[in-house]
mmCIF file of C-alpha atoms in Angstrom:
data_model
loop_
_atom_site.group_PDB
_atom_site.id
_atom_site.type_symbol
_atom_site.label_atom_id
_atom_site.label_comp_id
_atom_site.label_asym_id
_atom_site.label_seq_id
_atom_site.Cartn_x
_atom_site.Cartn_y
_atom_site.Cartn_z
ATOM 1 C CA MET A 1 23.289 -21.423 -61.299
ATOM 2 C CA SER A 2 25.333 -18.254 -61.054
ATOM 3 C CA PHE A 3 24.509 -15.359 -58.764
ATOM 4 C CA ARG A 4 25.996 -12.004 -57.841
ATOM 5 C CA TRP A 5 25.782 -9.963 -54.639
ATOM 6 C CA ARG A 6 26.002 -6.167 -55.024
ATOM 7 C CA PRO A 7 25.309 -3.058 -52.957
ATOM 8 C CA ALA A 8 21.724 -1.842 -53.213
ATOM 9 C CA THR A 9 21.102 1.545 -54.794
ATOM 10 C CA GLN A 10 18.254 3.991 -54.298
ATOM 11 C CA ALA A 11 16.639 2.516 -57.411
ATOM 12 C CA ASP A 12 16.507 -0.859 -55.587
ATOM 13 C CA LEU A 13 14.417 0.242 -52.608
ATOM 14 C CA THR A 14 11.259 -1.449 -53.915
ATOM 15 C CA GLU A 15 13.114 -4.766 -54.158
ATOM 16 C CA VAL A 16 14.667 -4.378 -50.699
ATOM 17 C CA LEU A 17 11.208 -3.679 -49.291
ATOM 18 C CA ARG A 18 9.709 -6.673 -51.131
ATOM 19 C CA LEU A 19 12.337 -9.084 -49.849
ATOM 20 C CA VAL A 20 12.253 -7.862 -46.246
ATOM 21 C CA ARG A 21 8.444 -8.137 -46.345
ATOM 22 C CA ALA A 22 8.874 -11.735 -47.556
ATOM 23 C CA LEU A 23 11.232 -12.335 -44.609
ATOM 24 C CA ALA A 24 8.577 -11.058 -42.187
ATOM 25 C CA GLU A 25 6.081 -13.455 -43.733
ATOM 26 C CA TYR A 26 8.562 -16.356 -43.501
ATOM 27 C CA GLU A 27 9.199 -15.493 -39.841
ATOM 28 C CA ARG A 28 5.422 -15.576 -39.231
ATOM 29 C CA ILE A 29 5.268 -11.920 -38.186
ATOM 30 C CA PRO A 30 3.939 -10.074 -41.246
ATOM 31 C CA ASP A 31 2.067 -7.605 -39.011
ATOM 32 C CA HIS A 32 5.442 -6.400 -37.664
ATOM 33 C CA PHE A 33 6.485 -5.234 -41.125
ATOM 34 C CA VAL A 34 5.579 -1.548 -41.349
ATOM 35 C CA ALA A 35 8.679 -0.089 -43.054
ATOM 36 C CA THR A 36 8.333 2.210 -46.051
ATOM 37 C CA GLU A 37 10.580 3.057 -48.967
ATOM 38 C CA THR A 38 10.980 6.552 -47.525
ATOM 39 C CA GLN A 39 12.295 5.098 -44.261
ATOM 40 C CA TYR A 40 14.657 2.776 -46.130
ATOM 41 C CA GLU A 41 15.897 5.666 -48.251
ATOM 42 C CA ALA A 42 16.761 7.662 -45.126
ATOM 43 C CA ALA A 43 18.334 4.645 -43.393
ATOM 44 C CA PHE A 44 20.495 3.558 -46.342
ATOM 45 C CA PHE A 45 21.114 6.765 -48.301
ATOM 46 C CA GLY A 46 20.218 9.706 -46.038
ATOM 47 C CA ALA A 47 22.508 12.315 -44.533
ATOM 48 C CA SER A 48 23.562 9.881 -41.782
ATOM 49 C CA PRO A 49 23.070 6.325 -43.081
ATOM 50 C CA VAL A 50 22.622 3.745 -40.331
ATOM 51 C CA ALA A 51 22.508 0.564 -42.418
ATOM 52 C CA GLU A 52 23.520 -0.861 -45.770
ATOM 53 C CA ALA A 53 21.649 -3.268 -47.997
ATOM 54 C CA MET A 54 23.059 -5.768 -50.456
ATOM 55 C CA LEU A 55 21.036 -7.576 -53.078
ATOM 56 C CA CYS A 56 21.695 -10.838 -54.851
ATOM 57 C CA GLU A 57 20.751 -11.354 -58.465
ATOM 58 C CA ALA A 58 20.254 -14.712 -60.166
ATOM 59 C CA ASP A 59 18.411 -15.692 -63.317
ATOM 60 C CA GLY A 60 17.962 -12.017 -64.199
ATOM 61 C CA ARG A 61 16.096 -11.122 -61.025
ATOM 62 C CA THR A 62 16.665 -10.086 -57.421
ATOM 63 C CA VAL A 63 16.412 -13.154 -55.171
ATOM 64 C CA ALA A 64 18.014 -12.216 -51.826
ATOM 65 C CA VAL A 65 18.736 -9.340 -49.474
ATOM 66 C CA CYS A 66 21.254 -8.793 -46.684
ATOM 67 C CA ILE A 67 21.115 -5.732 -44.408
ATOM 68 C CA VAL A 68 24.140 -4.853 -42.264
ATOM 69 C CA THR A 69 24.733 -2.283 -39.519
ATOM 70 C CA ARG A 70 27.596 -1.491 -37.165
ATOM 71 C CA ILE A 71 27.398 -2.134 -33.418
ATOM 72 C CA PHE A 72 29.666 -0.928 -30.652
ATOM 73 C CA SER A 73 30.730 -3.011 -27.655
ATOM 74 C CA SER A 74 31.539 -0.873 -24.638
ATOM 75 C CA PHE A 75 33.291 -3.867 -23.032
ATOM 76 C CA ALA A 76 35.552 -4.463 -26.037
ATOM 77 C CA GLY A 77 35.775 -0.803 -27.017
ATOM 78 C CA ARG A 78 35.377 -1.907 -30.626
ATOM 79 C CA VAL A 79 32.866 -1.983 -33.447
ATOM 80 C CA GLY A 80 31.444 -5.171 -34.914
ATOM 81 C CA LEU A 81 29.057 -5.848 -37.754
ATOM 82 C CA TRP A 82 25.448 -6.855 -37.220
ATOM 83 C CA ILE A 83 23.472 -8.679 -39.886
ATOM 84 C CA GLU A 84 19.990 -7.333 -39.309
ATOM 85 C CA ASP A 85 18.332 -9.350 -42.057
ATOM 86 C CA ILE A 86 19.263 -11.987 -44.560
ATOM 87 C CA PHE A 87 16.634 -13.567 -46.762
ATOM 88 C CA VAL A 88 16.869 -15.789 -49.813
ATOM 89 C CA GLU A 89 13.739 -16.620 -51.788
ATOM 90 C CA PRO A 90 12.757 -20.275 -51.238
ATOM 91 C CA ASP A 91 13.477 -21.410 -54.820
ATOM 92 C CA TYR A 92 17.071 -20.143 -54.491
ATOM 93 C CA ARG A 93 17.984 -21.636 -51.118
ATOM 94 C CA LYS A 94 20.744 -24.231 -50.736
ATOM 95 C CA GLN A 95 22.644 -22.703 -53.657
ATOM 96 C CA GLY A 96 25.319 -20.966 -51.561
ATOM 97 C CA ILE A 97 23.715 -17.528 -51.809
ATOM 98 C CA ALA A 98 23.370 -16.891 -48.066
ATOM 99 C CA LYS A 99 26.797 -18.354 -47.322
ATOM 100 C CA ALA A 100 28.314 -16.034 -49.929
ATOM 101 C CA ALA A 101 26.707 -13.057 -48.150
ATOM 102 C CA PHE A 102 28.105 -14.195 -44.799
ATOM 103 C CA ARG A 103 31.554 -14.598 -46.391
ATOM 104 C CA MET A 104 31.365 -11.053 -47.789
ATOM 105 C CA VAL A 105 30.332 -9.613 -44.428
ATOM 106 C CA ALA A 106 33.048 -11.623 -42.655
ATOM 107 C CA GLN A 107 35.694 -10.338 -45.063
ATOM 108 C CA ARG A 108 34.439 -6.811 -44.599
ATOM 109 C CA ALA A 109 34.669 -7.237 -40.807
ATOM 110 C CA ILE A 110 38.282 -8.363 -41.169
ATOM 111 C CA ASP A 111 39.100 -5.532 -43.586
ATOM 112 C CA GLU A 112 37.583 -2.937 -41.218
ATOM 113 C CA GLY A 113 39.181 -4.387 -38.080
ATOM 114 C CA CYS A 114 35.880 -5.586 -36.632
ATOM 115 C CA PRO A 115 36.438 -8.560 -34.303
ATOM 116 C CA TRP A 116 32.996 -10.116 -34.800
ATOM 117 C CA VAL A 117 29.854 -10.454 -36.874
ATOM 118 C CA GLU A 118 26.584 -11.106 -35.051
ATOM 119 C CA TRP A 119 22.938 -11.742 -35.922
ATOM 120 C CA ASN A 120 19.731 -13.191 -34.485
ATOM 121 C CA VAL A 121 17.926 -16.334 -35.540
ATOM 122 C CA LEU A 122 14.507 -17.461 -34.422
ATOM 123 C CA ASP A 123 14.775 -20.506 -32.188
ATOM 124 C CA TRP A 124 12.367 -22.516 -34.365
ATOM 125 C CA ASN A 125 14.373 -21.933 -37.566
ATOM 126 C CA GLU A 126 16.362 -25.171 -37.388
ATOM 127 C CA PRO A 127 17.554 -25.100 -41.037
ATOM 128 C CA ALA A 128 19.119 -21.661 -40.504
ATOM 129 C CA ILE A 129 20.588 -22.640 -37.134
ATOM 130 C CA ALA A 130 22.196 -25.722 -38.686
ATOM 131 C CA ALA A 131 23.601 -23.637 -41.555
ATOM 132 C CA TYR A 132 24.998 -21.042 -39.153
ATOM 133 C CA ARG A 133 26.611 -23.706 -36.980
ATOM 134 C CA SER A 134 28.218 -25.237 -40.074
ATOM 135 C CA MET A 135 29.884 -21.840 -40.659
ATOM 136 C CA GLY A 136 31.318 -21.866 -37.136
ATOM 137 C CA ALA A 137 28.731 -19.592 -35.512
ATOM 138 C CA VAL A 138 27.841 -20.243 -31.889
ATOM 139 C CA ALA A 139 24.822 -19.148 -29.880
ATOM 140 C CA ARG A 140 25.428 -16.616 -27.136
ATOM 141 C CA ASP A 141 24.147 -18.753 -24.298
ATOM 142 C CA GLY A 142 23.032 -16.838 -21.265
ATOM 143 C CA TRP A 143 21.808 -13.829 -23.252
ATOM 144 C CA THR A 144 18.191 -12.953 -24.003
ATOM 145 C CA ASP A 145 17.251 -10.179 -26.404
ATOM 146 C CA MET A 146 14.996 -7.592 -24.781
ATOM 147 C CA ARG A 147 12.860 -4.897 -26.376
ATOM 148 C CA VAL A 148 10.521 -2.190 -25.148
ATOM 149 C CA THR A 149 8.028 -0.761 -27.622
ATOM 150 C CA GLY A 150 4.580 0.793 -28.025
ATOM 151 C CA ASP A 151 2.725 1.679 -24.821
ATOM 152 C CA ALA A 152 5.495 0.230 -22.663
ATOM 153 C CA LEU A 153 8.017 2.501 -24.387
ATOM 154 C CA ARG A 154 5.810 5.538 -23.799
ATOM 155 C CA ARG A 155 5.295 4.594 -20.131
ATOM 156 C CA LEU A 156 9.019 4.140 -19.637
ATOM 157 C CA ALA A 157 9.779 7.499 -21.239
ATOM 158 C CA ALA A 158 7.190 9.132 -18.994
ATOM 159 C CA GLY A 159 8.913 7.797 -15.910
ATOM 160 C CA GLY A 160 6.909 4.599 -15.382
#
């Protein structure tokens, strides 16, 4: 099977949305998916884009998505790349599609002088963890992701 990764265009927003929604379902959190095409358009193609999406095509259809952003480390004083999402449709897994996306992002990091590429993985996703380890990725032991949202976010902003 042959496949091709390419940058997403504005005409691809429906496909990006479809694939990220499928990722939310795979991750067992479909209720967390509330993004719209309008939000994606602003994020990827607006006046100040904050992320980029790549799509993979195989068998004449779009089968995978990879979304990348930049992150700054105040300790290192440098920018790295963050893979926010990567999703390959189940029928196209184990074909090298995801690894090809990671290779492209890694090469881009090198080309742009970024010293690292980072991403999250759910702790129950053993197949992904094994694949990431096989690429040389290591977990950041001692770190826990934190998030404040909803009512807690509003309370914090109000001084609570």
